[in-house]
PDB file of N, CA and C in Angstrom:
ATOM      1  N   UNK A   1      64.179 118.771  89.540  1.00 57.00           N
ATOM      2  CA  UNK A   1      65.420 119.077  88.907  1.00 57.00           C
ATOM      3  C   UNK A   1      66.566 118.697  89.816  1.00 57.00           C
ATOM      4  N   UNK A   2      66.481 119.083  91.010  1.00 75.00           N
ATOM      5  CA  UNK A   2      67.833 118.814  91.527  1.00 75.00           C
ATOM      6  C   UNK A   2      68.779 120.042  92.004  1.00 75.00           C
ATOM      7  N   UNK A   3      70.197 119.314  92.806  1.00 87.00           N
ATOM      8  CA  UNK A   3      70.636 120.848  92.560  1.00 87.00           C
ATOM      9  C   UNK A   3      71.810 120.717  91.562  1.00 87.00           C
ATOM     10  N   UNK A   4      71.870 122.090  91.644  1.00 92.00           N
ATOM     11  CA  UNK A   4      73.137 122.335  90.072  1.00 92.00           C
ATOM     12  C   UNK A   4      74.387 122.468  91.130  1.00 92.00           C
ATOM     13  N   UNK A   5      75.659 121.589  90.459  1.00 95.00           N
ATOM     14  CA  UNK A   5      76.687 121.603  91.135  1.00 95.00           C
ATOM     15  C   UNK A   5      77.914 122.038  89.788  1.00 95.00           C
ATOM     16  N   UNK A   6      78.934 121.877  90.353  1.00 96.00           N
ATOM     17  CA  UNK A   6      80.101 121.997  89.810  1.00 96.00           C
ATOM     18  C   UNK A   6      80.632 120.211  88.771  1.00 96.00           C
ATOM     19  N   UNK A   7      80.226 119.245  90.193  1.00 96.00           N
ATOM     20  CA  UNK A   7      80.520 118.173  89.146  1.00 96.00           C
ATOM     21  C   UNK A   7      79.569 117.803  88.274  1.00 96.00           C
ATOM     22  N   UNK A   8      77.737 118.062  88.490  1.00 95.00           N
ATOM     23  CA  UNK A   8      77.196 118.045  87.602  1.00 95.00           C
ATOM     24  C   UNK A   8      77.339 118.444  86.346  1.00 95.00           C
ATOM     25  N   UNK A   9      77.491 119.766  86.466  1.00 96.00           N
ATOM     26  CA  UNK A   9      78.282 120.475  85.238  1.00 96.00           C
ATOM     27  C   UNK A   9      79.031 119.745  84.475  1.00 96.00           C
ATOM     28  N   UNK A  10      80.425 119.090  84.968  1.00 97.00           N
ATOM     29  CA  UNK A  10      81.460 118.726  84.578  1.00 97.00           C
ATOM     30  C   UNK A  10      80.639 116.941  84.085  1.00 97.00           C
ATOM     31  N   UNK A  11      80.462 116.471  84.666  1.00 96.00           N
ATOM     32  CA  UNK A  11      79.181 115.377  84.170  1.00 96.00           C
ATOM     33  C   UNK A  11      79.000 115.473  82.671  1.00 96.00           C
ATOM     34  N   UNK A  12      78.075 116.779  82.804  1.00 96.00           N
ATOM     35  CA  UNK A  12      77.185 117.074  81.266  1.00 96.00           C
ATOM     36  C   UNK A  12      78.059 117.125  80.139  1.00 96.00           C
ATOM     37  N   UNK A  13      79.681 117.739  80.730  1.00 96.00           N
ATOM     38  CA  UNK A  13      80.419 118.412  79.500  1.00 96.00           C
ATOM     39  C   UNK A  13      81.107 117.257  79.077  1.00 96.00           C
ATOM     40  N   UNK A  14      81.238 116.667  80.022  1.00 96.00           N
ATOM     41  CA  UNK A  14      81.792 115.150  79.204  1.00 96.00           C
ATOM     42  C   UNK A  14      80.704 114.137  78.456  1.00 96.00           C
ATOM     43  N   UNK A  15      79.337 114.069  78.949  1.00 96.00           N
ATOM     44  CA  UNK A  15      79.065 113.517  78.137  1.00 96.00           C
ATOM     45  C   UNK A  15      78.175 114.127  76.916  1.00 96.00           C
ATOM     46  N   UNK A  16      78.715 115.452  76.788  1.00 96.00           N
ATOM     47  CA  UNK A  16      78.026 116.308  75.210  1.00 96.00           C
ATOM     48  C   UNK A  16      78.753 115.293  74.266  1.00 96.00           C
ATOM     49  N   UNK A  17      78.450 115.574  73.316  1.00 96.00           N
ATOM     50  CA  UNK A  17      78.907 114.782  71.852  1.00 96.00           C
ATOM     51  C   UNK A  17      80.097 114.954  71.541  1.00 96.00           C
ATOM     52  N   UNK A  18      80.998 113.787  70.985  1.00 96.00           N
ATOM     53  CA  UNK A  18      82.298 114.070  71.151  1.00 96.00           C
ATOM     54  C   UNK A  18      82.727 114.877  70.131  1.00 96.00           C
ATOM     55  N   UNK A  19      81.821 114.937  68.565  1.00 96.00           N
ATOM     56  CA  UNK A  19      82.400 116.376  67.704  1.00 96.00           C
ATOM     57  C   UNK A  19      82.535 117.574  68.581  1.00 96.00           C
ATOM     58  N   UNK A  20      81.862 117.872  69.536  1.00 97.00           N
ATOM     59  CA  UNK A  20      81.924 119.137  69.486  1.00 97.00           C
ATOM     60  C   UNK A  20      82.728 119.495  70.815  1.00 97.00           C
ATOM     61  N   UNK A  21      83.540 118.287  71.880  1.00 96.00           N
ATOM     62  CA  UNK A  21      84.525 118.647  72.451  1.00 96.00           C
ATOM     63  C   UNK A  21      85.644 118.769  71.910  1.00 96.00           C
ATOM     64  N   UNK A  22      85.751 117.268  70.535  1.00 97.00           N
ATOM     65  CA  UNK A  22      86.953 118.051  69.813  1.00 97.00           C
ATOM     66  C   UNK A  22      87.000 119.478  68.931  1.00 97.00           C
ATOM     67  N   UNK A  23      85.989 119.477  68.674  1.00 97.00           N
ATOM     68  CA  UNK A  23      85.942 121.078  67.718  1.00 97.00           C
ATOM     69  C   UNK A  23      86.096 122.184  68.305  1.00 97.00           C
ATOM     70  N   UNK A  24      86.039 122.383  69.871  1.00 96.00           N
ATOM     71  CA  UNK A  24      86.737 123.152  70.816  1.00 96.00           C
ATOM     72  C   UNK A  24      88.179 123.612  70.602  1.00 96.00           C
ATOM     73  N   UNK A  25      88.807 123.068  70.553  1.00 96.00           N
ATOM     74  CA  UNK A  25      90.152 123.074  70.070  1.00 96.00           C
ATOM     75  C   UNK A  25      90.798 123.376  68.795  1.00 96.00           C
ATOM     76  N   UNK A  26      89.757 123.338  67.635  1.00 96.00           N
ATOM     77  CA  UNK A  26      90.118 123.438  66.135  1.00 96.00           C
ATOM     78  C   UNK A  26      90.638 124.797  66.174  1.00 96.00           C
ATOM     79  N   UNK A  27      91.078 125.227  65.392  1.00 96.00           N
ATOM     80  CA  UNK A  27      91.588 126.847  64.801  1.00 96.00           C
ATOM     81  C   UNK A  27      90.618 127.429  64.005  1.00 96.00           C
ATOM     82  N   UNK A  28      89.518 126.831  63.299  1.00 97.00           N
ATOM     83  CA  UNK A  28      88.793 127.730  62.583  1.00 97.00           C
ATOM     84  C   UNK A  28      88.091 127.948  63.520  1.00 97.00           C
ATOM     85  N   UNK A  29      87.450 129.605  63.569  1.00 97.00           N
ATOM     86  CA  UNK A  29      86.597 129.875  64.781  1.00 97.00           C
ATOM     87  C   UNK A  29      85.012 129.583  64.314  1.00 97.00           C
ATOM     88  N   UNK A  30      84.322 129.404  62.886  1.00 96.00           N
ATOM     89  CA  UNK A  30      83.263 128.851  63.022  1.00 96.00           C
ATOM     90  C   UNK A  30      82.943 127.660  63.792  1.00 96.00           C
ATOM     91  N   UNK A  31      83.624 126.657  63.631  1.00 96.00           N
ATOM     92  CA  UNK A  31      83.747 125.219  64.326  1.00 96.00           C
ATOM     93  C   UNK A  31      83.776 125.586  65.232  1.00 96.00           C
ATOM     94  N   UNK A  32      84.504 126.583  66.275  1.00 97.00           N
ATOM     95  CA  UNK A  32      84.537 126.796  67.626  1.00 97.00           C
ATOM     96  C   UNK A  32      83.413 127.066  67.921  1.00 97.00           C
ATOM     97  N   UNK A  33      82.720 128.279  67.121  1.00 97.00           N
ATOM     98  CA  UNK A  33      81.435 128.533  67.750  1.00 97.00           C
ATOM     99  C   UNK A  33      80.341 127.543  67.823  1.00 97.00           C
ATOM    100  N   UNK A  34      80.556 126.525  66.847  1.00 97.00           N
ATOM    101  CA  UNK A  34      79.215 125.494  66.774  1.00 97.00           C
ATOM    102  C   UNK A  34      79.484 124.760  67.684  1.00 97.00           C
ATOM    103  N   UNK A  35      80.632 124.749  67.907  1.00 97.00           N
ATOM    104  CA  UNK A  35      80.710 123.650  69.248  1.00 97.00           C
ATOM    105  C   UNK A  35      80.902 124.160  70.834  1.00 97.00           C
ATOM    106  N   UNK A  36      80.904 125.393  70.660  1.00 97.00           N
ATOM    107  CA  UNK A  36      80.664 125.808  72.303  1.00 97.00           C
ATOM    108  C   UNK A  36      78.714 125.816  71.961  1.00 97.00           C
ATOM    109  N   UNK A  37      78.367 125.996  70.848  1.00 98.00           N
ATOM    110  CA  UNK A  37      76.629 126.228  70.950  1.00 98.00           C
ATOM    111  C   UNK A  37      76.111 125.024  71.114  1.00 98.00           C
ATOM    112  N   UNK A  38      76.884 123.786  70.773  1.00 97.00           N
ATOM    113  CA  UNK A  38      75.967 122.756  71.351  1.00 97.00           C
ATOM    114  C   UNK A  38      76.509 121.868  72.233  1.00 97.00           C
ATOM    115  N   UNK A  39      78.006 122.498  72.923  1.00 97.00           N
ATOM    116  CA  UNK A  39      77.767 121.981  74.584  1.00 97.00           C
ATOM    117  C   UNK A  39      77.252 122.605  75.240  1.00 97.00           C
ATOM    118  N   UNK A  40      76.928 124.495  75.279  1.00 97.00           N
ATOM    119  CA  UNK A  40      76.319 124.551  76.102  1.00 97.00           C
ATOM    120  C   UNK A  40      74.690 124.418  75.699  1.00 97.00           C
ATOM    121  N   UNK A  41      74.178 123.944  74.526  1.00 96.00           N
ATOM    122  CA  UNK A  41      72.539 123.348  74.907  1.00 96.00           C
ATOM    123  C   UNK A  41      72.849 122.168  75.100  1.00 96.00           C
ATOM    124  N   UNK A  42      73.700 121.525  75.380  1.00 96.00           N
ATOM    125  CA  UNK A  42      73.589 120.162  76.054  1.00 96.00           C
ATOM    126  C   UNK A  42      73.295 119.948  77.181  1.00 96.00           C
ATOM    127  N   UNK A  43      73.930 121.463  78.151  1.00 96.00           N
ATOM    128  CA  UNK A  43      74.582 121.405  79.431  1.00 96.00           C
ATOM    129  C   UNK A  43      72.886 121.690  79.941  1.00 96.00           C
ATOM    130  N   UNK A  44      72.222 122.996  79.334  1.00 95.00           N
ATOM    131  CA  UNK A  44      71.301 123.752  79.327  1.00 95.00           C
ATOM    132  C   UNK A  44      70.193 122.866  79.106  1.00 95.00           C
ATOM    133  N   UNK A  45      70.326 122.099  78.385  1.00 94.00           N
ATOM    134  CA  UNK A  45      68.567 121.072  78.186  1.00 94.00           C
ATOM    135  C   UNK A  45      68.895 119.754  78.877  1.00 94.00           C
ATOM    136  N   UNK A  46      70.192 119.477  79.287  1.00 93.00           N
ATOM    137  CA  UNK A  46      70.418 118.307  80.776  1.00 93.00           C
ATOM    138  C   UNK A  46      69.680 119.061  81.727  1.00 93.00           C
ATOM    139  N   UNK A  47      69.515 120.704  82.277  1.00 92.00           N
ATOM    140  CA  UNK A  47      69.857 120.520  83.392  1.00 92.00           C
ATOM    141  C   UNK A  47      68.581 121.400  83.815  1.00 92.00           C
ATOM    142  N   UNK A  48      67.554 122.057  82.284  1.00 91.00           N
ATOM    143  CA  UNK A  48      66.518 122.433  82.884  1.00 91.00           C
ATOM    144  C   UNK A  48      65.514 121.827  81.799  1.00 91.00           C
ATOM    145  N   UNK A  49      65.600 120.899  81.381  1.00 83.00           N
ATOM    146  CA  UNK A  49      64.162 120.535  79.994  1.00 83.00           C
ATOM    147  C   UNK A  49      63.198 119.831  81.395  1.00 83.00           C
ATOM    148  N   UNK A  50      62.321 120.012  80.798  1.00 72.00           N
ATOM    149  CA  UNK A  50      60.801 118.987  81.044  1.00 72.00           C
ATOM    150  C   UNK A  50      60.778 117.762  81.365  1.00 72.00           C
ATOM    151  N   UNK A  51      60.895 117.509  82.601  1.00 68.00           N
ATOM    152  CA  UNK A  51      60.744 115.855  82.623  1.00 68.00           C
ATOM    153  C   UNK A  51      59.774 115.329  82.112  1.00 68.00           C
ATOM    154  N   UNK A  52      59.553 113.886  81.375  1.00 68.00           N
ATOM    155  CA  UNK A  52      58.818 113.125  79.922  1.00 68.00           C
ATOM    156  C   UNK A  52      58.549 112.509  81.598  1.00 68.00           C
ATOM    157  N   UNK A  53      57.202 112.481  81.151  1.00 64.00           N
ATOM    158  CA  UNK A  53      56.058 111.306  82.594  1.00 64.00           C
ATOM    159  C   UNK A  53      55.932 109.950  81.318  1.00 64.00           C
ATOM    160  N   UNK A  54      56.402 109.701  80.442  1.00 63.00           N
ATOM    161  CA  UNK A  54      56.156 108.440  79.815  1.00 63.00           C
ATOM    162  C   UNK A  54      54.359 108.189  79.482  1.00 63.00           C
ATOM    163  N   UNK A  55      53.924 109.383  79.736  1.00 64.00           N
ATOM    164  CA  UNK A  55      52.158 109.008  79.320  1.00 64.00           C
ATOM    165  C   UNK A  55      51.574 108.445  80.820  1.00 64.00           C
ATOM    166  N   UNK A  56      52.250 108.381  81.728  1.00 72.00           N
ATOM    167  CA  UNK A  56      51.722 107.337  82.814  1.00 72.00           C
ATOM    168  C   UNK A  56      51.039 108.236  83.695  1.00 72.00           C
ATOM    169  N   UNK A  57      50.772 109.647  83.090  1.00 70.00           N
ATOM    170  CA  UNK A  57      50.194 110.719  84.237  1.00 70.00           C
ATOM    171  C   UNK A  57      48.677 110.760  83.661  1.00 70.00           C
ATOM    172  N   UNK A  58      47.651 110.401  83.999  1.00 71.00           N
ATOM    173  CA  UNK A  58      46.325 110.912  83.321  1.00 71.00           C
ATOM    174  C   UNK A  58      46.299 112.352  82.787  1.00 71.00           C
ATOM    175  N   UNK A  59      46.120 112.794  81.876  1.00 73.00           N
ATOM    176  CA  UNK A  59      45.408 114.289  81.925  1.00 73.00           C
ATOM    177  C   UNK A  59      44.002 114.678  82.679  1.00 73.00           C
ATOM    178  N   UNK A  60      44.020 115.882  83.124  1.00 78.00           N
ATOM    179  CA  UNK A  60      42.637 116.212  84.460  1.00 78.00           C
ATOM    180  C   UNK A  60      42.067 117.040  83.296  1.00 78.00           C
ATOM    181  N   UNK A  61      40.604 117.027  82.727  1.00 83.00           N
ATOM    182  CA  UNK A  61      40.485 118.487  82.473  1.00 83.00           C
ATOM    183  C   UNK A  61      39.866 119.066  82.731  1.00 83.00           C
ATOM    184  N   UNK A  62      39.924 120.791  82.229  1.00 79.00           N
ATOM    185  CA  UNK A  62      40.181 121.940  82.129  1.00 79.00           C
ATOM    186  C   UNK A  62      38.636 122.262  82.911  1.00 79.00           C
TER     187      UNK A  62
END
């Protein structure tokens, strides 16, 4: 993973989807809420999901 910083952060939030930095700003507060919920799973599945091995790892088994 890495470590978690401040500009990382700031990284992720710029590159979440641009509906939902502008919908930050809207006046209706549903829109607000959908769009703080999917920058922060943007921020949240950048910065802890599962790294994908592309298949290139054998499975061992059990």
């Amino acid at each position: 993973m890495g470590i978690i910083t401040v500009e990382r952060i700031a990284e992720l939030i710029e590159e979440a989807p641009g509906w939902a930095l502008v919908a930050l700003t809207m006046p209706q507060e549903g829109l607000r809420e959908a769009a703080r919920h999917e920058v922060a799973s943007h921020v949240y599945n950048a910065l802890y999901a599962l790294p994908v091995d592309g298949g290139s790892q054998l499975p061992l088994p059990l």
